[in-house]
């Protein structure tokens, strides 16, 4: 390499120790990559990073970069110390939507690496915290080229800015016995319905979908997404009593009592004297704990579907919010079922687009206007599963009580009729 | 002292009197040295001290607002069948304390014969604590004493027996200020329409800045009405809490039709098992229907029946509901769940279900 | 009786049914009392009450009545329909402080009844919800006379208005094996320190003391008082294993497991195979449940004292508040111990008197200024027992962290030294 | 396509790709038909379908920011020892899925030989999820990747083994916005001084109304400084959250000295046992000390040690602390409790102890 290699005494410290080192990876690009461009970018990137380590400050600033036709999907970065580190002066990230479930063949990984090597820095993250493949480090020019290339073989950008963001779904039904839904179909049905809203930011703020196959919520959807879809079942859990016995033989009764029976949050499990487990299913809240401990013996029921929670997000600007149950249960079997889910998402986004303030997430809006107003806005009836408990304060005007009560009784009657019919 | 004096008499600021002077000698002797108690039958407690001495308590329900005849009757019974020492509980039940076990049975008989009701201990429905109502307060929407009398008539068997899963503490209050406090079950006034303003009186009776400041939702504005300074209420904001009425009686919140009763459940102020809890609204829009308020009593009985049938021993109403979940509470009691049950006051978010802990 | 007896068809309905009837009581006064004044008052009172029942409205209004030298203790009531019911036109209530613990001899009850018969309506309530003896129904003139009379033989008024209110304490040590403190001494020490503040309203708003001997809190102090003092113990609970065995023999093992062991909120109890109960006392939160179920076998420890919680109240104007732990534990044995408690109350009331807004309870002030500012204002150090959990939001400025940490370590060291010394 | 075109190419808005095309055929065949899984050793899962087929997953930790060499290395191993199907977890661990049990051992060996770390399953400390830091973001106070690399060096044995009471999910974020989210343990930037304003730049770079609106405590006011429109900060109000910096970089919140790290514990987003919980502040004022941040790692290890020694099986960190109580958490970890631990943000009251549930 012709150019001077920046000294990186501090970063070198991060090559020590047994965990794989990202610094060593960048150095490999600097030292071993055949393409001089990449070697140069890696060198200056390390130089700037070392400078950050020494001064304890960051040196990137934003800007405007996008690909033709889209308003989002690229995070532009221009160096504030570009004169000292010119080759990584432009260092944008392309956010690319991964396949639902994050599956890859090695062939496809190689193909992506090849394209990125051609245009970018050679650094990729699988995945960012929102779930995008992050191709980190492209110049403004290269951005379009790289996108065009991978877009041709099936890849599209994710969101950035006030728009629908890239979704995330757990491995779920592809491998996991806990799964109560087709996470990938949900993921793709929703995201691809809102493609336009992913690419052209025009909402009050960001909006994230996340899908978990069961209440273990392996994608943190309740806390980290505006619209969480979580698989769940409605009938009794399935108990394989032979597997229960087997488990007890292996682990002992005390173990089952201490780790399963007494750990149920609603105390709805009994261990009989002849080593059977009895569950009072109407008290079970589907917390998953017992299934997690005894995955061979206990399984979700057959009447599967999803719960929907709306409004989760991290901390700005009113403090963290978790999603709230908006639909305690819905089936997702037929095309119409999926259509209903899509409509719910449309209604939520539309109502928020109209009523949200600038830079206000949907959860913050709900907090501001109250859950009931939101429910009325999207046409969903109140349900006791939406609350931990009814109101504690008498500060409410109840003049429509009788009509609302009437509605409830009518709905319950309707449900009974439907149950009898179905 | 029966004549007004020229220089007025200065009060003796003696404050809170010493209770020891009125305490049964057994209790005085064993103060702080009690070992355990037993509950031989409803209405009776037996406390045993480390010294081996014991004191028997017999508890009886009364009408709270006692006329002097009733007081003298109670004293008479106390003298004749007990040792002449009594106390009143926080729920206005009277307790007779006797050292001799053999006095217990005659005492009970005498009380019952005189029309008092022995019971209210342990896992019974004890006396409903309540407030002043139309008999004395200046802001009541109903008559707590009347509601309670009518209700106790129907709950008397649950006062006399201990057939509930745990203690049941009911309260009744005659306005939303709720001097009766929270309870396992609380029957409270709930206004449903904003105050009508009697503009003629405002200027005279009302400290206008004070009442504007009192409104929790800032719904009251000063206004000129017919050229006179008065107030106006933003009816869309007003939550009908009635807080403006005490400092400004022309803001008439009470209404023969629109002042309703509401029922709340799950207030539990002991620290037993869980932490103290607030009560929660379960039914509103209940007619304020003197003289016997049958609709309110019916709902209370429905809740008690569900609790009695479904709860486990030692579960208070809040414990029970926490275990079975609110969806099943509404199912078991047949009460409707409406948008009014969903909180929208400050901090409402803490009451929302941010989990998939769902009941089917 | 010369005058017309008002018809009371609605009230008559409240004479039906087995529960003692307050209406019958008032009628007894109307019909049987030797004093014509009382008969007349009772008659008009019933008349006005019947009118309320018919029209569903109240007809009392306030005013200003007090006894000489005091600004509070009387709730004045003037009838708005006094022309129709003149004899109960003035119908004030005197709030009289009961003895700590609510003890009476029948002699004293009679004496009070006699005095009240002389001056008032003949109606008394033991007690109002705050704990006062309520002498209901005196004319303005009679108020002073009645007060003078009972004041001479040991009774004093309670509070009303923005002042320290009458206190309340449970029966406690006088009879109850759960009691961990001398409720009556605490009650009288505090209340009688603030006699001036009881009688002369000059605080931002009302201030209530309540004292319970143990966490069962039979006087609802956490929710209904501004300053709750609750007995508690710090060492291990006392277990009488013989009584445990006896209990199990009577009730059965299953009963103990279902009603005691599994109901402990922190799961800190074990039932051994040989029927002993073992408690992991460092996990026990002194909830009282197990002691309540087995009062013969389980008892509070020996190292007794009290916890203090500040800020409870009912609903106006920000919604209900419960008290917050301000002192997790303090001994109350020596005169100095009691003095410390009094000082704490003085500091709290002084700080609130200076910083509370008009009509703002101390709990509302704490809510407004934040607990930490209140603690600093009254000179109490923060303790993890004051919170359910540390903060969840990062919206805080932590620039004094090191000094605060230092303080904590110094305090802990000090405590250790003291423990070693003591 | 390598040349810029005259009329620009329109994107194909294909959105989220179908994962089935990249899925191992055994998984495709048994989609939604899985019966149970086992955990034969750290880093390995065996999932068995109702059909009887099974799939083995081998999980390895990497450096998250992968260079193409590393990617090719992983692909090579995948081709040689596995079936060529991989996926990445939400924590950027790579998973190899193989149908044949016999491939598992050689695969593990190959991964370990190439410097990857097999583990991270079940009750281990899995990879720390983290954010961009000084490498890419425009607002970072530290370098998440660096903190994590240094920390994982010391936690590697807990990644390789399953010796914790339950899963441990750690996150690290490089500013208070906290893109890394909550965690059992979260290491986050915590600023301690209000932003210094570079007044020269404000007029050019900053949308002033937007930044004024962004401040959660309304501490920012428009102001004229040296005659030019700028901003000023009420330092008594400012809570140093840094929210003003992204929309207005002249409001310099980052500071080599005063930008500190903080550690939070008890965030748990699963619904297992209890409902999802937020994490809570336990330590702050930790020096932001590159290149290896030893102070932060030391505290994390101290917390992990206490958890490991004291918690019961299946207790996540939040479950454990809930059982033992916060006083004991501070005792066991030796961390100080200060006034900063007491919440003062909206709804703070919900975090106060309104009970006598007290730990001694
Ligand atoms: C790249 C990523 C961190 C990472 O290294 O993984 C990231 C990076 C940024 N986040 Fe984030 N966030 C990332 C996931 C998250 C998450 C996690 C999630 O999505 O599950 C959250 C919390 C969940 C949520 O949505 O609240 C998150 C909450 C934020 C917020 C706070 C939003 C709020 O309402 O509280 C901001 C600030 C904002 O939007 O104003 C933010 C802003 C940013 C910006 C755009 C900072 C800025 O304003 O310039 C960062 C760009 C960094 C860069 O240079 O690439 N980022 N951000 C993650 C996205 C990668 C991806 O697309 O896959
Ligand atoms: C692979 C992954 C999903 C994915 O689509 O990528 C996954 C996969 C599984 N999770 Fe998970 N979880 C994964 C992230 C999570 C997360 C999110 C996170 O890590 O940020 C959570 C919730 C986060 C939280 O709790 O705050 C999560 C909460 C659980 C739980 C609930 C644990 C609990 O008791 O609280 C279980 C149940 C269990 O442990 O048996 C679980 C169980 C499982 C099982 C056993 C499900 C199964 O039968 O296959 C999988 C075992 C994986 C393993 O490595 O042990 N998974 N799991 C994620 C692996 C991340 C990693 O590399 O370590
Ligand atoms: C007499 C009285 C105290 C007083 O100074 O006046 C009292 C006395 C006793 N209470 Fe109480 N409690 C009294 C009001 C209360 C209250 C307040 C109230 O009624 O408004 C509470 C808290 C209110 C709440 O929970 O919301 C109360 C919560 C308890 C508890 C906790 C119950 C629980 O499981 O939640 C116990 C423990 C128990 O039941 O074994 C208890 C236990 C007891 C014991 C067994 C204590 C003892 O060993 O002597 C006493 C038995 C009395 C009985 O009649 O069964 N006492 N007790 C009060 C009787 C009121 C009445 O007439 O019915
Ligand atoms: C008499 C009594 C009800 C009863 O029949 O037992 C009562 C009656 C009144 N209360 Fe009360 N309160 C009574 C105990 C309570 C309690 C219970 C307690 O003290 O444990 C509370 C709830 C606890 C608390 O302090 O918050 C209570 C909370 C209120 C409030 C609301 C205060 C708040 O901050 O939320 C008011 C309104 C006010 O003060 O502005 C109030 C106001 C009133 C007034 C003075 C109404 C008024 O402004 O004119 C009532 C006078 C009625 C009358 O004509 O005698 N009363 N009040 C109780 C006092 C008797 C006694 O002195 O023993
Ligand atoms: S969320 Fe449930 S279904 Fe999805 S991977 Fe986790 S455990 Fe399996
Ligand atoms: S899933 Fe959870 S709530 Fe249901 S039985 Fe199992 S442990 Fe209990
Ligand atoms: S509840 Fe209301 S109406 Fe009843 S006594 Fe209290 S303040 Fe008066
Ligand atoms: S009733 Fe309550 S909300 Fe309505 S105006 Fe009066 S004080 Fe305000
Ligand atoms: S509070 Fe405790 S000490 Fe006082 S009476 Fe109730 S149980 Fe006994
Ligand atoms: S007092 Fe409560 S916390 Fe303590 S051991 Fe008994 S039941 Fe458990
Ligand atoms: S946590 Fe802050 S600094 Fe780090 S990537 Fe997210 S926005 Fe940027
Ligand atoms: S750091 Fe936060 S609180 Fe301070 S001025 Fe900026 S936005 Fe406001």
PDB file of N, CA, C and O in Angstrom, chain B residues 65 132-137 140 142-146 290-291 293, chain C residues 6-8 10-11 14 22-23 26 41-60 79 81 85 88 123:
ATOM      1  N   UNK B  65     -75.347   5.871  63.759  1.00  0.00           N
ATOM      2  CA  UNK B  65     -75.877   7.120  64.308  1.00  0.00           C
ATOM      3  C   UNK B  65     -76.743   6.746  65.497  1.00  0.00           C
ATOM      4  O   UNK B  65     -77.892   6.363  65.340  1.00  0.00           O
ATOM      5  N   UNK B 132     -71.861  10.827  55.963  1.00  0.00           N
ATOM      6  CA  UNK B 132     -72.964  11.599  56.516  1.00  0.00           C
ATOM      7  C   UNK B 132     -74.235  11.697  55.689  1.00  0.00           C
ATOM      8  O   UNK B 132     -75.344  11.633  56.221  1.00  0.00           O
ATOM      9  N   UNK B 133     -74.072  11.910  54.400  1.00  0.00           N
ATOM     10  CA  UNK B 133     -75.242  11.959  53.539  1.00  0.00           C
ATOM     11  C   UNK B 133     -76.188  13.112  53.824  1.00  0.00           C
ATOM     12  O   UNK B 133     -75.813  14.131  54.412  1.00  0.00           O
ATOM     13  N   UNK B 134     -77.402  12.915  53.384  1.00  0.00           N
ATOM     14  CA  UNK B 134     -78.413  13.976  53.478  1.00  0.00           C
ATOM     15  C   UNK B 134     -78.721  14.369  54.920  1.00  0.00           C
ATOM     16  O   UNK B 134     -79.294  15.423  55.166  1.00  0.00           O
ATOM     17  N   UNK B 135     -78.310  13.549  55.845  1.00  0.00           N
ATOM     18  CA  UNK B 135     -78.595  13.859  57.239  1.00  0.00           C
ATOM     19  C   UNK B 135     -77.754  15.026  57.762  1.00  0.00           C
ATOM     20  O   UNK B 135     -78.157  15.733  58.682  1.00  0.00           O
ATOM     21  N   UNK B 136     -76.586  15.202  57.181  1.00  0.00           N
ATOM     22  CA  UNK B 136     -75.753  16.264  57.740  1.00  0.00           C
ATOM     23  C   UNK B 136     -74.836  16.995  56.767  1.00  0.00           C
ATOM     24  O   UNK B 136     -74.557  18.172  56.950  1.00  0.00           O
ATOM     25  N   UNK B 137     -74.348  16.329  55.746  1.00  0.00           N
ATOM     26  CA  UNK B 137     -73.319  16.987  54.943  1.00  0.00           C
ATOM     27  C   UNK B 137     -73.934  18.046  54.035  1.00  0.00           C
ATOM     28  O   UNK B 137     -75.139  18.042  53.764  1.00  0.00           O
ATOM     29  N   UNK B 140     -73.827  16.246  49.736  1.00  0.00           N
ATOM     30  CA  UNK B 140     -74.061  14.839  49.407  1.00  0.00           C
ATOM     31  C   UNK B 140     -74.954  14.637  48.195  1.00  0.00           C
ATOM     32  O   UNK B 140     -75.879  15.406  47.949  1.00  0.00           O
ATOM     33  N   UNK B 142     -76.271  11.510  47.891  1.00  0.00           N
ATOM     34  CA  UNK B 142     -77.190  10.478  48.347  1.00  0.00           C
ATOM     35  C   UNK B 142     -77.122  10.401  49.869  1.00  0.00           C
ATOM     36  O   UNK B 142     -76.467  11.219  50.510  1.00  0.00           O
ATOM     37  N   UNK B 143     -77.800   9.419  50.432  1.00  0.00           N
ATOM     38  CA  UNK B 143     -77.789   9.273  51.881  1.00  0.00           C
ATOM     39  C   UNK B 143     -77.099   7.964  52.259  1.00  0.00           C
ATOM     40  O   UNK B 143     -77.708   6.897  52.221  1.00  0.00           O
ATOM     41  N   UNK B 144     -75.820   8.085  52.605  1.00  0.00           N
ATOM     42  CA  UNK B 144     -75.047   6.876  52.880  1.00  0.00           C
ATOM     43  C   UNK B 144     -75.711   6.020  53.952  1.00  0.00           C
ATOM     44  O   UNK B 144     -75.800   4.794  53.817  1.00  0.00           O
ATOM     45  N   UNK B 145     -76.219   6.638  55.007  1.00  0.00           N
ATOM     46  CA  UNK B 145     -76.831   5.854  56.092  1.00  0.00           C
ATOM     47  C   UNK B 145     -77.991   5.020  55.591  1.00  0.00           C
ATOM     48  O   UNK B 145     -78.188   3.875  56.000  1.00  0.00           O
ATOM     49  N   UNK B 146     -78.766   5.593  54.694  1.00  0.00           N
ATOM     50  CA  UNK B 146     -79.919   4.883  54.170  1.00  0.00           C
ATOM     51  C   UNK B 146     -79.506   3.716  53.285  1.00  0.00           C
ATOM     52  O   UNK B 146     -80.021   2.607  53.403  1.00  0.00           O
ATOM     53  N   UNK B 290     -83.732   6.142  46.501  1.00  0.00           N
ATOM     54  CA  UNK B 290     -84.233   6.005  47.859  1.00  0.00           C
ATOM     55  C   UNK B 290     -85.674   5.491  47.849  1.00  0.00           C
ATOM     56  O   UNK B 290     -86.347   5.649  46.835  1.00  0.00           O
ATOM     57  N   UNK B 291     -86.165   4.908  48.891  1.00  0.00           N
ATOM     58  CA  UNK B 291     -85.501   4.787  50.190  1.00  0.00           C
ATOM     59  C   UNK B 291     -84.654   3.520  50.341  1.00  0.00           C
ATOM     60  O   UNK B 291     -84.002   3.376  51.364  1.00  0.00           O
ATOM     61  N   UNK B 293     -82.718   1.724  47.575  1.00  0.00           N
ATOM     62  CA  UNK B 293     -81.623   1.496  46.629  1.00  0.00           C
ATOM     63  C   UNK B 293     -81.447   0.019  46.233  1.00  0.00           C
ATOM     64  O   UNK B 293     -80.367  -0.540  46.346  1.00  0.00           O
TER      65      UNK B 293
ATOM     66  N   UNK C   6     -94.186  15.255  61.129  1.00  0.00           N
ATOM     67  CA  UNK C   6     -94.071  15.142  59.666  1.00  0.00           C
ATOM     68  C   UNK C   6     -94.304  13.714  59.213  1.00  0.00           C
ATOM     69  O   UNK C   6     -93.853  12.771  59.851  1.00  0.00           O
ATOM     70  N   UNK C   7     -94.992  13.636  58.105  1.00  0.00           N
ATOM     71  CA  UNK C   7     -95.144  12.322  57.472  1.00  0.00           C
ATOM     72  C   UNK C   7     -93.780  11.888  56.918  1.00  0.00           C
ATOM     73  O   UNK C   7     -93.076  12.684  56.307  1.00  0.00           O
ATOM     74  N   UNK C   8     -93.440  10.627  57.086  1.00  0.00           N
ATOM     75  CA  UNK C   8     -92.162  10.163  56.533  1.00  0.00           C
ATOM     76  C   UNK C   8     -92.322   8.808  55.843  1.00  0.00           C
ATOM     77  O   UNK C   8     -91.675   7.835  56.215  1.00  0.00           O
ATOM     78  N   UNK C  10     -91.242   7.581  53.091  1.00  0.00           N
ATOM     79  CA  UNK C  10     -90.041   6.957  52.541  1.00  0.00           C
ATOM     80  C   UNK C  10     -89.127   6.468  53.657  1.00  0.00           C
ATOM     81  O   UNK C  10     -88.627   5.350  53.628  1.00  0.00           O
ATOM     82  N   UNK C  11     -88.931   7.336  54.635  1.00  0.00           N
ATOM     83  CA  UNK C  11     -88.047   6.934  55.734  1.00  0.00           C
ATOM     84  C   UNK C  11     -88.602   5.722  56.470  1.00  0.00           C
ATOM     85  O   UNK C  11     -87.840   4.880  56.968  1.00  0.00           O
ATOM     86  N   UNK C  14     -87.249   2.485  55.836  1.00  0.00           N
ATOM     87  CA  UNK C  14     -85.951   2.120  56.433  1.00  0.00           C
ATOM     88  C   UNK C  14     -86.106   1.622  57.867  1.00  0.00           C
ATOM     89  O   UNK C  14     -85.119   1.381  58.556  1.00  0.00           O
ATOM     90  N   UNK C  22     -81.393   3.526  61.960  1.00  0.00           N
ATOM     91  CA  UNK C  22     -81.130   4.877  62.497  1.00  0.00           C
ATOM     92  C   UNK C  22     -82.403   5.705  62.481  1.00  0.00           C
ATOM     93  O   UNK C  22     -82.573   6.620  63.290  1.00  0.00           O
ATOM     94  N   UNK C  23     -83.299   5.385  61.559  1.00  0.00           N
ATOM     95  CA  UNK C  23     -84.572   6.115  61.521  1.00  0.00           C
ATOM     96  C   UNK C  23     -85.383   5.829  62.785  1.00  0.00           C
ATOM     97  O   UNK C  23     -85.934   6.737  63.419  1.00  0.00           O
ATOM     98  N   UNK C  26     -84.025   7.898  65.564  1.00  0.00           N
ATOM     99  CA  UNK C  26     -84.437   9.309  65.561  1.00  0.00           C
ATOM    100  C   UNK C  26     -85.919   9.422  65.965  1.00  0.00           C
ATOM    101  O   UNK C  26     -86.314  10.326  66.695  1.00  0.00           O
ATOM    102  N   UNK C  41     -86.588  18.852  67.583  1.00  0.00           N
ATOM    103  CA  UNK C  41     -85.444  18.760  66.671  1.00  0.00           C
ATOM    104  C   UNK C  41     -85.553  17.489  65.853  1.00  0.00           C
ATOM    105  O   UNK C  41     -85.386  17.481  64.622  1.00  0.00           O
ATOM    106  N   UNK C  42     -85.860  16.388  66.525  1.00  0.00           N
ATOM    107  CA  UNK C  42     -85.919  15.096  65.836  1.00  0.00           C
ATOM    108  C   UNK C  42     -87.022  15.106  64.787  1.00  0.00           C
ATOM    109  O   UNK C  42     -86.856  14.596  63.671  1.00  0.00           O
ATOM    110  N   UNK C  43     -88.129  15.700  65.123  1.00  0.00           N
ATOM    111  CA  UNK C  43     -89.245  15.768  64.180  1.00  0.00           C
ATOM    112  C   UNK C  43     -88.862  16.543  62.929  1.00  0.00           C
ATOM    113  O   UNK C  43     -89.041  16.064  61.806  1.00  0.00           O
ATOM    114  N   UNK C  44     -88.274  17.704  63.104  1.00  0.00           N
ATOM    115  CA  UNK C  44     -87.923  18.501  61.925  1.00  0.00           C
ATOM    116  C   UNK C  44     -86.761  17.887  61.154  1.00  0.00           C
ATOM    117  O   UNK C  44     -86.685  17.989  59.926  1.00  0.00           O
ATOM    118  N   UNK C  45     -85.876  17.258  61.874  1.00  0.00           N
ATOM    119  CA  UNK C  45     -84.778  16.582  61.187  1.00  0.00           C
ATOM    120  C   UNK C  45     -85.343  15.507  60.260  1.00  0.00           C
ATOM    121  O   UNK C  45     -84.953  15.394  59.085  1.00  0.00           O
ATOM    122  N   UNK C  46     -86.269  14.721  60.788  1.00  0.00           N
ATOM    123  CA  UNK C  46     -86.894  13.685  59.958  1.00  0.00           C
ATOM    124  C   UNK C  46     -87.648  14.302  58.787  1.00  0.00           C
ATOM    125  O   UNK C  46     -87.627  13.795  57.667  1.00  0.00           O
ATOM    126  N   UNK C  47     -88.294  15.432  59.065  1.00  0.00           N
ATOM    127  CA  UNK C  47     -89.019  16.109  57.993  1.00  0.00           C
ATOM    128  C   UNK C  47     -88.093  16.524  56.870  1.00  0.00           C
ATOM    129  O   UNK C  47     -88.357  16.282  55.684  1.00  0.00           O
ATOM    130  N   UNK C  48     -86.971  17.130  57.235  1.00  0.00           N
ATOM    131  CA  UNK C  48     -86.035  17.569  56.191  1.00  0.00           C
ATOM    132  C   UNK C  48     -85.437  16.374  55.461  1.00  0.00           C
ATOM    133  O   UNK C  48     -85.254  16.394  54.235  1.00  0.00           O
ATOM    134  N   UNK C  49     -85.148  15.327  56.212  1.00  0.00           N
ATOM    135  CA  UNK C  49     -84.549  14.151  55.594  1.00  0.00           C
ATOM    136  C   UNK C  49     -85.526  13.504  54.615  1.00  0.00           C
ATOM    137  O   UNK C  49     -85.164  13.124  53.504  1.00  0.00           O
ATOM    138  N   UNK C  50     -86.787  13.425  55.030  1.00  0.00           N
ATOM    139  CA  UNK C  50     -87.814  12.897  54.126  1.00  0.00           C
ATOM    140  C   UNK C  50     -87.870  13.746  52.847  1.00  0.00           C
ATOM    141  O   UNK C  50     -87.959  13.210  51.743  1.00  0.00           O
ATOM    142  N   UNK C  51     -87.789  15.044  53.039  1.00  0.00           N
ATOM    143  CA  UNK C  51     -87.780  15.955  51.882  1.00  0.00           C
ATOM    144  C   UNK C  51     -86.597  15.639  50.959  1.00  0.00           C
ATOM    145  O   UNK C  51     -86.719  15.624  49.732  1.00  0.00           O
ATOM    146  N   UNK C  52     -85.431  15.364  51.550  1.00  0.00           N
ATOM    147  CA  UNK C  52     -84.268  14.968  50.753  1.00  0.00           C
ATOM    148  C   UNK C  52     -84.541  13.670  50.000  1.00  0.00           C
ATOM    149  O   UNK C  52     -84.211  13.532  48.824  1.00  0.00           O
ATOM    150  N   UNK C  53     -85.132  12.725  50.686  1.00  0.00           N
ATOM    151  CA  UNK C  53     -85.407  11.433  50.044  1.00  0.00           C
ATOM    152  C   UNK C  53     -86.357  11.612  48.863  1.00  0.00           C
ATOM    153  O   UNK C  53     -86.228  10.969  47.836  1.00  0.00           O
ATOM    154  N   UNK C  54     -87.314  12.521  49.039  1.00  0.00           N
ATOM    155  CA  UNK C  54     -88.288  12.726  47.968  1.00  0.00           C
ATOM    156  C   UNK C  54     -87.685  13.453  46.775  1.00  0.00           C
ATOM    157  O   UNK C  54     -87.951  13.117  45.638  1.00  0.00           O
ATOM    158  N   UNK C  55     -86.856  14.444  47.072  1.00  0.00           N
ATOM    159  CA  UNK C  55     -86.320  15.277  45.989  1.00  0.00           C
ATOM    160  C   UNK C  55     -84.918  14.853  45.581  1.00  0.00           C
ATOM    161  O   UNK C  55     -84.351  15.382  44.639  1.00  0.00           O
ATOM    162  N   UNK C  56     -84.370  13.911  46.291  1.00  0.00           N
ATOM    163  CA  UNK C  56     -83.006  13.423  46.040  1.00  0.00           C
ATOM    164  C   UNK C  56     -81.972  14.534  46.071  1.00  0.00           C
ATOM    165  O   UNK C  56     -81.073  14.593  45.243  1.00  0.00           O
ATOM    166  N   UNK C  57     -82.102  15.409  47.011  1.00  0.00           N
ATOM    167  CA  UNK C  57     -81.097  16.462  47.167  1.00  0.00           C
ATOM    168  C   UNK C  57     -80.869  16.773  48.644  1.00  0.00           C
ATOM    169  O   UNK C  57     -81.742  16.530  49.478  1.00  0.00           O
ATOM    170  N   UNK C  58     -79.694  17.294  48.931  1.00  0.00           N
ATOM    171  CA  UNK C  58     -79.375  17.689  50.294  1.00  0.00           C
ATOM    172  C   UNK C  58     -79.760  19.134  50.540  1.00  0.00           C
ATOM    173  O   UNK C  58     -79.830  19.935  49.603  1.00  0.00           O
ATOM    174  N   UNK C  59     -80.011  19.506  51.792  1.00  0.00           N
ATOM    175  CA  UNK C  59     -80.451  20.878  52.092  1.00  0.00           C
ATOM    176  C   UNK C  59     -79.689  21.528  53.231  1.00  0.00           C
ATOM    177  O   UNK C  59     -80.224  22.382  53.928  1.00  0.00           O
ATOM    178  N   UNK C  60     -78.447  21.111  53.445  1.00  0.00           N
ATOM    179  CA  UNK C  60     -77.642  21.784  54.448  1.00  0.00           C
ATOM    180  C   UNK C  60     -76.645  22.688  53.776  1.00  0.00           C
ATOM    181  O   UNK C  60     -76.150  22.382  52.708  1.00  0.00           O
ATOM    182  N   UNK C  79     -79.860  24.964  57.799  1.00  0.00           N
ATOM    183  CA  UNK C  79     -80.783  24.379  56.830  1.00  0.00           C
ATOM    184  C   UNK C  79     -81.155  25.384  55.754  1.00  0.00           C
ATOM    185  O   UNK C  79     -81.338  26.573  56.025  1.00  0.00           O
ATOM    186  N   UNK C  81     -83.835  24.787  54.113  1.00  0.00           N
ATOM    187  CA  UNK C  81     -85.297  24.714  54.148  1.00  0.00           C
ATOM    188  C   UNK C  81     -85.762  24.886  55.591  1.00  0.00           C
ATOM    189  O   UNK C  81     -86.691  24.225  56.059  1.00  0.00           O
ATOM    190  N   UNK C  85     -88.692  23.506  58.374  1.00  0.00           N
ATOM    191  CA  UNK C  85     -88.234  22.643  59.469  1.00  0.00           C
ATOM    192  C   UNK C  85     -87.409  23.460  60.452  1.00  0.00           C
ATOM    193  O   UNK C  85     -86.189  23.265  60.581  1.00  0.00           O
ATOM    194  N   UNK C  88     -84.775  22.174  63.545  1.00  0.00           N
ATOM    195  CA  UNK C  88     -83.438  21.636  63.272  1.00  0.00           C
ATOM    196  C   UNK C  88     -82.684  22.557  62.320  1.00  0.00           C
ATOM    197  O   UNK C  88     -81.771  22.160  61.635  1.00  0.00           O
ATOM    198  N   UNK C 123     -78.125  12.681  69.228  1.00  0.00           N
ATOM    199  CA  UNK C 123     -77.539  11.741  68.263  1.00  0.00           C
ATOM    200  C   UNK C 123     -76.011  11.807  68.324  1.00  0.00           C
ATOM    201  O   UNK C 123     -75.433  12.885  68.230  1.00  0.00           O
TER     202      UNK C 123
END
